[in-house]
Amino acid sequence: MITKEQLKIKPGKLFIDGKWVDSVSSKTFSTINPATEEVITTVAEGDKGDINLAVVAARKAFEDGPWRKTDARDRGKILLKIMELVEKNKEELARLETLDNGKPISETTAADLPLIVDCLLYYAGWPDKIHGETIPVRGEFLNYTIREPVGVVGQIIPWNFPLLMAVWKIAPAIACGNTMVLKPAEQTPLTALRFGEICQEAGLPDGVLNIVPGYGPTAGAALAEHMDVDKIAFTGEYITGRLIMKAASRNLKRVSLELGGKSPNIVFADSDMDSAVNGAMTGIFFNQGEVCCAGSRLFLEKSIHDEFIDKLSNKASSLRVGNPEDSSTQMGAQVSKEQFDKILGYIDSGKQEGAKLVTGGERFGDKGYFIRPTIFDEVNNNMKIAREEIFGPVVSTITFDDINEVTRQSNLSIYGLAAAVWTKDIKKAHKLARDLKAGTIWINTYNTFDAGSPFGGFKQSGFGRELGIHSLELYTQIKSVWINLGT
Ligand code: ADP
């Protein structure tokens, strides 16, 4: 096991133009281990001045640096090298993520890191396959298109999958030839900074990736409103998404938003119950419920309700909550005091609105931001705990009688990020895959991801699709070229 001392946590600096620098203001902030409430280290606090410097560096690297002339295939090679270095350092990265975020090491090791490596591998294969087309236009002309990078891209990411969210944005942006300014979440800046070092070691030219930790309303807002940023990619809360759009409108920069969810997880009586119970567990307790596509509204068909709740609550109450660094831990700490308080507030609201608390509903231990896996039953869709995103290990169970009713109720949400259906009836499965308003539909599975498959939201869960070929749309723009072949 790597000790804290062996972790390569440098005094936290900003990464701008290939150099590790203090913030213009010399301010720093602490990053906390949510499992112990202790300070891990301090990090330079970026603000408007630092964002300006980072954007200047990214612009210079885009317009004048070697990046523009780097062959597409060589961009792929750099991504492969980054991937190799991530693999080489995966234990350290997993440990650092667990320390900073509070998620169990078993999950950072088995989920975050493999998904990160796969995402880098996937986009490493793209650069030399991104191209335009020739178009059979009318008249004596040759018309073709060039698919060009968008330019300087601002990327603002959340704290729930810190490095994975960074890589979802950085890998396709590199594949398409953009330059970037990344602002990690203030709660979890460490793996992004370490990733900056890895990118440098892999030969990514100076200024292509700049990393500026800082707070949302200062550093984040400065990036979103910056007049020389061509595109902003954001993952976070829908309310912040609105602010980002507004700020981005200053220079009409392109925007893609991956926001929250209140995803329905629908279990029919004809499903394989044990698989569905496991799916409900993964759906809500994976990553302490701090997942934008968490299955936070669990719809159970009436005839199986009692048995299902019994099985689910037995499993939930025996989940091993505790020290995230212990490899047998199944649920770690919530990321911050703020998040911890917010979740407990929702639990109170569920009780007050008359939902039935089946298990959990309180903190675990007396140190660290741990919350017991919590199941509410007898919830209706109008309760706050069924409408608002809790972003914690709290599931709201709603009973239903028929497919039309459950479809209608599932779609009664401002969100539309994901939905899952458990049934052996192929007709029901496909009907719901068609009728549910969500960007991802899982049938007899939950929280399944692949770098090649698009992810993003309907309705107020955002727009634009990350991953797969779809991310290339976000990070490129099309130029149409006309050549007169006539006289
Ligand atoms: P959460 O409440 O879960 O932290 P946020 O949407 O507030 O979700 O945070 C996601 C990311 O957005 C973080 O990096 C945060 O610093 C950033 N952020 C928060 N507020 C703003 C803002 N006004 N402008 C730009 N970025 C912001």
CSV table of C-alpha atoms in Angstrom, one decimal, residues 116-434:
chain,number,residue,atom,x,y,z
A,116,ILE,CA,-10.2,6.4,-17.4
A,117,VAL,CA,-7.8,4.1,-19.1
A,118,ASP,CA,-10.4,3.0,-21.6
A,119,CYS,CA,-11.5,6.5,-22.4
A,120,LEU,CA,-7.9,7.5,-23.2
A,121,LEU,CA,-7.4,4.4,-25.3
A,122,TYR,CA,-10.7,5.0,-27.1
A,123,TYR,CA,-9.8,8.6,-28.0
A,124,ALA,CA,-6.2,7.7,-28.9
A,125,GLY,CA,-7.7,5.9,-31.9
A,126,TRP,CA,-9.6,8.9,-33.2
A,127,PRO,CA,-7.3,11.7,-34.2
A,128,ASP,CA,-6.4,10.4,-37.7
A,129,LYS,CA,-10.0,9.4,-38.4
A,130,ILE,CA,-11.6,12.8,-37.9
A,131,HIS,CA,-12.1,14.2,-41.4
A,132,GLY,CA,-14.3,16.1,-43.7
A,133,GLU,CA,-16.1,15.1,-46.8
A,134,THR,CA,-16.5,16.1,-50.4
A,135,ILE,CA,-20.0,17.1,-51.4
A,136,PRO,CA,-21.5,16.7,-54.9
A,137,VAL,CA,-22.7,20.3,-55.2
A,138,ARG,CA,-24.5,21.7,-58.3
A,139,GLY,CA,-22.3,23.5,-60.9
A,140,GLU,CA,-18.7,23.7,-61.7
A,141,PHE,CA,-17.4,23.7,-58.2
A,142,LEU,CA,-15.4,21.5,-55.9
A,143,ASN,CA,-16.9,21.6,-52.4
A,144,TYR,CA,-15.3,20.0,-49.4
A,145,THR,CA,-15.5,20.3,-45.7
A,146,ILE,CA,-12.7,20.4,-43.1
A,147,ARG,CA,-13.5,19.4,-39.5
A,148,GLU,CA,-11.4,21.7,-37.4
A,149,PRO,CA,-10.9,22.0,-33.7
A,150,VAL,CA,-13.1,24.6,-31.9
A,151,GLY,CA,-10.0,26.4,-30.4
A,152,VAL,CA,-9.6,27.2,-26.7
A,153,VAL,CA,-11.9,25.1,-24.6
A,154,GLY,CA,-12.9,25.8,-21.0
A,155,GLN,CA,-13.8,22.7,-19.0
A,156,ILE,CA,-15.5,22.9,-15.6
A,157,ILE,CA,-15.9,19.6,-13.7
A,158,PRO,CA,-17.5,18.3,-10.5
A,159,TRP,CA,-16.1,16.3,-7.6
A,160,ASN,CA,-17.9,13.0,-7.8
A,161,PHE,CA,-15.6,11.3,-10.3
A,162,PRO,CA,-12.8,13.9,-10.4
A,163,LEU,CA,-10.3,12.3,-12.7
A,164,LEU,CA,-12.8,10.5,-14.8
A,165,MET,CA,-14.8,13.7,-15.5
A,166,ALA,CA,-11.5,15.4,-16.4
A,167,VAL,CA,-10.6,12.7,-18.8
A,168,TRP,CA,-14.1,12.5,-20.4
A,169,LYS,CA,-13.4,16.1,-21.4
A,170,ILE,CA,-9.7,16.3,-22.0
A,171,ALA,CA,-9.3,13.1,-24.1
A,172,PRO,CA,-11.7,14.1,-26.9
A,173,ALA,CA,-10.5,17.7,-26.8
A,174,ILE,CA,-6.9,16.5,-27.4
A,175,ALA,CA,-8.1,14.0,-30.1
A,176,CYS,CA,-9.7,16.9,-32.0
A,177,GLY,CA,-6.7,19.3,-31.6
A,178,ASN,CA,-8.0,21.9,-29.2
A,179,THR,CA,-6.2,23.5,-26.3
A,180,MET,CA,-7.8,23.6,-22.8
A,181,VAL,CA,-8.2,25.3,-19.5
A,182,LEU,CA,-9.6,22.9,-16.9
A,183,LYS,CA,-11.1,24.0,-13.6
A,184,PRO,CA,-11.4,21.0,-11.3
A,185,ALA,CA,-13.9,21.1,-8.4
A,186,GLU,CA,-12.6,22.9,-5.3
A,187,GLN,CA,-13.4,19.8,-3.2
A,188,THR,CA,-11.2,17.5,-5.3
A,189,PRO,CA,-8.4,19.1,-7.2
A,190,LEU,CA,-5.6,16.6,-6.5
A,191,THR,CA,-5.9,14.0,-9.2
A,192,ALA,CA,-6.4,16.6,-12.0
A,193,LEU,CA,-3.1,18.2,-10.9
A,194,ARG,CA,-1.3,14.9,-10.9
A,195,PHE,CA,-2.8,14.2,-14.3
A,196,GLY,CA,-1.3,17.5,-15.5
A,197,GLU,CA,2.2,16.1,-14.6
A,198,ILE,CA,1.4,12.9,-16.4
A,199,CYS,CA,0.4,14.8,-19.6
A,200,GLN,CA,3.6,16.8,-19.4
A,201,GLU,CA,5.6,13.7,-19.1
A,202,ALA,CA,3.8,12.1,-22.0
A,203,GLY,CA,4.9,15.0,-24.2
A,204,LEU,CA,1.8,17.2,-24.4
A,205,PRO,CA,3.2,20.6,-25.5
A,206,ASP,CA,3.1,23.5,-23.1
A,207,GLY,CA,-0.1,25.4,-22.9
A,208,VAL,CA,-2.3,22.7,-24.5
A,209,LEU,CA,-3.7,21.7,-21.1
A,210,ASN,CA,-3.8,24.3,-18.3
A,211,ILE,CA,-5.2,23.4,-14.9
A,212,VAL,CA,-6.5,26.1,-12.6
A,213,PRO,CA,-8.1,24.9,-9.3
A,214,GLY,CA,-10.3,27.5,-7.6
A,215,TYR,CA,-13.9,28.2,-6.6
A,216,GLY,CA,-16.9,28.2,-8.9
A,217,PRO,CA,-18.1,31.8,-8.6
A,218,THR,CA,-14.6,33.1,-9.1
A,219,ALA,CA,-12.4,30.9,-11.2
A,220,GLY,CA,-15.3,29.0,-12.8
A,221,ALA,CA,-17.3,32.1,-13.6
A,222,ALA,CA,-14.2,33.8,-15.1
A,223,LEU,CA,-13.7,30.9,-17.4
A,224,ALA,CA,-17.3,30.7,-18.5
A,225,GLU,CA,-17.5,34.4,-19.3
A,226,HIS,CA,-14.0,34.8,-20.8
A,227,MET,CA,-14.2,36.5,-24.2
A,228,ASP,CA,-11.3,34.4,-25.7
A,229,VAL,CA,-12.7,31.0,-24.8
A,230,ASP,CA,-14.4,29.4,-27.7
A,231,LYS,CA,-16.3,26.6,-26.0
A,232,ILE,CA,-17.3,25.7,-22.4
A,233,ALA,CA,-18.0,22.1,-21.4
A,234,PHE,CA,-19.6,21.8,-18.0
A,235,THR,CA,-20.7,19.0,-15.7
A,236,GLY,CA,-22.5,19.9,-12.4
A,237,GLU,CA,-25.8,21.1,-11.0
A,238,TYR,CA,-28.5,22.4,-13.3
A,239,ILE,CA,-28.6,25.7,-11.5
A,240,THR,CA,-24.9,26.2,-12.1
A,241,GLY,CA,-25.5,25.1,-15.7
A,242,ARG,CA,-27.9,28.1,-16.1
A,243,LEU,CA,-25.3,30.5,-14.8
A,244,ILE,CA,-22.7,29.0,-17.2
A,245,MET,CA,-25.0,29.4,-20.2
A,246,LYS,CA,-25.7,33.0,-19.3
A,247,ALA,CA,-22.0,33.8,-18.8
A,248,ALA,CA,-21.2,31.9,-22.1
A,249,SER,CA,-23.6,34.1,-23.9
A,250,ARG,CA,-21.2,37.1,-23.6
A,251,ASN,CA,-19.3,35.9,-26.6
A,252,LEU,CA,-21.7,33.2,-27.8
A,253,LYS,CA,-19.2,30.5,-27.0
A,254,ARG,CA,-20.4,26.9,-27.7
A,255,VAL,CA,-21.8,25.2,-24.6
A,256,SER,CA,-22.3,21.6,-23.6
A,257,LEU,CA,-23.9,20.8,-20.3
A,258,GLU,CA,-24.1,17.5,-18.4
A,259,LEU,CA,-26.3,18.2,-15.4
A,260,GLY,CA,-28.2,16.4,-12.7
A,261,GLY,CA,-30.8,13.7,-12.7
A,262,LYS,CA,-33.6,12.0,-10.7
A,263,SER,CA,-33.5,8.8,-12.7
A,264,PRO,CA,-36.3,6.2,-12.5
A,265,ASN,CA,-35.3,2.6,-11.8
A,266,ILE,CA,-38.4,0.6,-12.7
A,267,VAL,CA,-38.8,-3.0,-11.5
A,268,PHE,CA,-41.6,-5.2,-13.0
A,269,ALA,CA,-42.9,-8.3,-11.3
A,270,ASP,CA,-41.7,-10.4,-14.2
A,271,SER,CA,-38.0,-9.4,-13.7
A,272,ASP,CA,-35.3,-11.5,-12.1
A,273,MET,CA,-35.7,-10.2,-8.6
A,274,ASP,CA,-32.2,-10.8,-7.3
A,275,SER,CA,-30.6,-9.1,-10.3
A,276,ALA,CA,-33.1,-6.2,-9.9
A,277,VAL,CA,-32.3,-5.9,-6.2
A,278,ASN,CA,-28.6,-5.8,-7.0
A,279,GLY,CA,-29.3,-3.2,-9.7
A,280,ALA,CA,-31.2,-1.1,-7.2
A,281,MET,CA,-28.3,-1.3,-4.8
A,282,THR,CA,-25.7,-0.3,-7.5
A,283,GLY,CA,-28.2,2.3,-8.8
A,284,ILE,CA,-28.3,4.3,-5.6
A,285,PHE,CA,-25.4,3.3,-3.3
A,286,PHE,CA,-22.5,3.2,-5.9
A,287,ASN,CA,-20.2,6.1,-5.2
A,288,GLN,CA,-22.3,7.0,-2.0
A,289,GLY,CA,-25.1,8.0,-4.4
A,290,GLU,CA,-23.0,10.9,-5.6
A,291,VAL,CA,-23.8,10.0,-9.2
A,292,CYS,CA,-25.7,12.2,-11.6
A,293,CYS,CA,-27.5,9.2,-13.1
A,294,ALA,CA,-28.2,7.5,-9.7
A,295,GLY,CA,-31.4,5.5,-9.7
A,296,SER,CA,-32.9,7.7,-7.0
A,297,ARG,CA,-36.6,7.0,-7.8
A,298,LEU,CA,-37.2,3.3,-7.4
A,299,PHE,CA,-40.5,2.2,-9.0
A,300,LEU,CA,-41.7,-1.2,-7.8
A,301,GLU,CA,-44.7,-3.1,-9.2
A,302,LYS,CA,-47.2,-3.6,-6.4
A,303,SER,CA,-47.2,-7.4,-6.4
A,304,ILE,CA,-43.5,-7.7,-5.6
A,305,HIS,CA,-43.2,-4.6,-3.5
A,306,ASP,CA,-43.0,-6.2,0.0
A,307,GLU,CA,-40.5,-8.9,-1.0
A,308,PHE,CA,-38.3,-6.5,-2.9
A,309,ILE,CA,-38.2,-4.0,0.0
A,310,ASP,CA,-37.3,-6.8,2.4
A,311,LYS,CA,-34.4,-8.0,0.2
A,312,LEU,CA,-33.2,-4.5,-0.5
A,313,SER,CA,-33.2,-3.3,3.1
A,314,ASN,CA,-31.4,-6.4,4.2
A,315,LYS,CA,-28.7,-5.8,1.7
A,316,ALA,CA,-28.5,-2.0,2.3
A,317,SER,CA,-28.2,-2.4,6.1
A,318,SER,CA,-25.4,-4.8,5.7
A,319,LEU,CA,-23.4,-2.7,3.3
A,320,ARG,CA,-19.9,-2.1,4.8
A,321,VAL,CA,-19.7,1.6,5.3
A,322,GLY,CA,-16.4,3.1,6.6
A,323,ASN,CA,-12.8,3.8,6.0
A,324,PRO,CA,-12.5,4.3,2.2
A,325,GLU,CA,-8.9,3.1,2.2
A,326,ASP,CA,-9.9,-0.3,3.5
A,327,SER,CA,-10.3,-2.6,0.5
A,328,SER,CA,-13.3,-4.4,2.0
A,329,THR,CA,-15.3,-1.1,2.4
A,330,GLN,CA,-18.3,-0.8,0.1
A,331,MET,CA,-19.5,2.7,0.8
A,332,GLY,CA,-17.2,5.6,1.8
A,333,ALA,CA,-17.8,9.2,2.9
A,334,GLN,CA,-19.8,11.9,1.3
A,335,VAL,CA,-17.4,14.4,-0.3
A,336,SER,CA,-17.8,17.4,2.1
A,337,LYS,CA,-19.6,18.8,5.1
A,338,GLU,CA,-21.8,20.8,2.9
A,339,GLN,CA,-22.9,17.8,0.9
A,340,PHE,CA,-23.3,15.7,4.1
A,341,ASP,CA,-25.6,18.4,5.7
A,342,LYS,CA,-27.6,18.7,2.5
A,343,ILE,CA,-28.3,15.0,2.4
A,344,LEU,CA,-29.3,14.9,6.0
A,345,GLY,CA,-31.6,17.9,5.3
A,346,TYR,CA,-33.3,15.8,2.5
A,347,ILE,CA,-33.7,12.9,4.9
A,348,ASP,CA,-35.5,15.2,7.4
A,349,SER,CA,-37.7,16.5,4.6
A,350,GLY,CA,-38.6,12.9,3.6
A,351,LYS,CA,-39.7,12.1,7.2
A,352,GLN,CA,-41.6,15.3,7.5
A,353,GLU,CA,-43.5,14.8,4.2
A,354,GLY,CA,-44.7,11.4,5.5
A,355,ALA,CA,-42.4,8.9,3.6
A,356,LYS,CA,-41.7,5.8,5.5
A,357,LEU,CA,-38.0,5.4,6.6
A,358,VAL,CA,-37.1,1.7,6.1
A,359,THR,CA,-33.5,1.8,6.9
A,360,GLY,CA,-30.6,4.2,7.4
A,361,GLY,CA,-31.6,7.9,7.7
A,362,GLU,CA,-28.7,9.0,9.9
A,363,ARG,CA,-24.9,9.5,9.9
A,364,PHE,CA,-22.6,6.6,10.4
A,365,GLY,CA,-20.0,7.0,13.2
A,366,ASP,CA,-19.0,10.4,14.7
A,367,LYS,CA,-16.1,11.4,12.5
A,368,GLY,CA,-16.1,11.8,8.8
A,369,TYR,CA,-19.0,12.6,6.5
A,370,PHE,CA,-20.5,9.1,6.4
A,371,ILE,CA,-24.2,8.5,6.0
A,372,ARG,CA,-25.9,5.1,6.3
A,373,PRO,CA,-27.6,3.7,3.2
A,374,THR,CA,-31.1,5.1,3.3
A,375,ILE,CA,-34.3,3.7,1.9
A,376,PHE,CA,-37.6,5.6,1.9
A,377,ASP,CA,-40.8,3.7,1.1
A,378,GLU,CA,-44.4,5.0,0.5
A,379,VAL,CA,-43.0,8.0,-1.4
A,380,ASN,CA,-45.1,9.8,-4.0
A,381,ASN,CA,-43.7,11.7,-6.9
A,382,ASN,CA,-44.7,15.1,-5.5
A,383,MET,CA,-42.5,14.8,-2.4
A,384,LYS,CA,-39.3,16.8,-2.4
A,385,ILE,CA,-37.2,13.7,-2.0
A,386,ALA,CA,-38.8,12.4,-5.3
A,387,ARG,CA,-38.4,15.7,-7.2
A,388,GLU,CA,-35.0,17.1,-6.2
A,389,GLU,CA,-31.6,15.6,-6.8
A,390,ILE,CA,-30.2,14.5,-3.4
A,391,PHE,CA,-26.8,13.3,-4.6
A,392,GLY,CA,-26.5,10.9,-1.7
A,393,PRO,CA,-27.3,7.3,-0.7
A,394,VAL,CA,-31.0,7.9,-0.4
A,395,VAL,CA,-33.6,6.1,-2.5
A,396,SER,CA,-37.2,7.0,-2.8
A,397,THR,CA,-39.5,4.0,-3.5
A,398,ILE,CA,-42.8,4.5,-5.3
A,399,THR,CA,-45.3,1.7,-6.0
A,400,PHE,CA,-47.1,1.3,-9.3
A,401,ASP,CA,-49.8,-0.8,-10.9
A,402,ASP,CA,-49.4,-0.6,-14.7
A,403,ILE,CA,-46.9,0.3,-17.4
A,404,ASN,CA,-48.7,3.5,-18.6
A,405,GLU,CA,-48.8,4.9,-15.1
A,406,VAL,CA,-45.2,4.2,-14.4
A,407,THR,CA,-44.1,5.7,-17.7
A,408,ARG,CA,-46.0,8.8,-17.0
A,409,GLN,CA,-44.7,9.1,-13.5
A,410,SER,CA,-41.1,8.4,-14.6
A,411,ASN,CA,-41.3,11.2,-17.1
A,412,LEU,CA,-42.7,13.6,-14.5
A,413,SER,CA,-39.4,15.2,-13.7
A,414,ILE,CA,-37.5,18.3,-14.8
A,415,TYR,CA,-34.6,15.9,-15.5
A,416,GLY,CA,-34.0,13.2,-18.1
A,417,LEU,CA,-30.5,11.8,-17.7
A,418,ALA,CA,-31.0,8.1,-17.3
A,419,ALA,CA,-33.6,5.4,-16.6
A,420,ALA,CA,-33.6,1.7,-16.0
A,421,VAL,CA,-36.1,-1.1,-16.6
A,422,TRP,CA,-36.1,-4.6,-15.1
A,423,THR,CA,-38.3,-7.1,-16.9
A,424,LYS,CA,-38.0,-10.3,-18.9
A,425,ASP,CA,-40.7,-9.1,-21.3
A,426,ILE,CA,-38.9,-7.9,-24.4
A,427,LYS,CA,-42.0,-5.9,-25.5
A,428,LYS,CA,-42.2,-3.9,-22.3
A,429,ALA,CA,-38.5,-3.3,-22.3
A,430,HIS,CA,-38.5,-1.8,-25.8
A,431,LYS,CA,-41.6,0.1,-25.3
A,432,LEU,CA,-40.1,1.8,-22.3
A,433,ALA,CA,-36.8,2.3,-24.0
A,434,ARG,CA,-38.8,4.3,-26.6
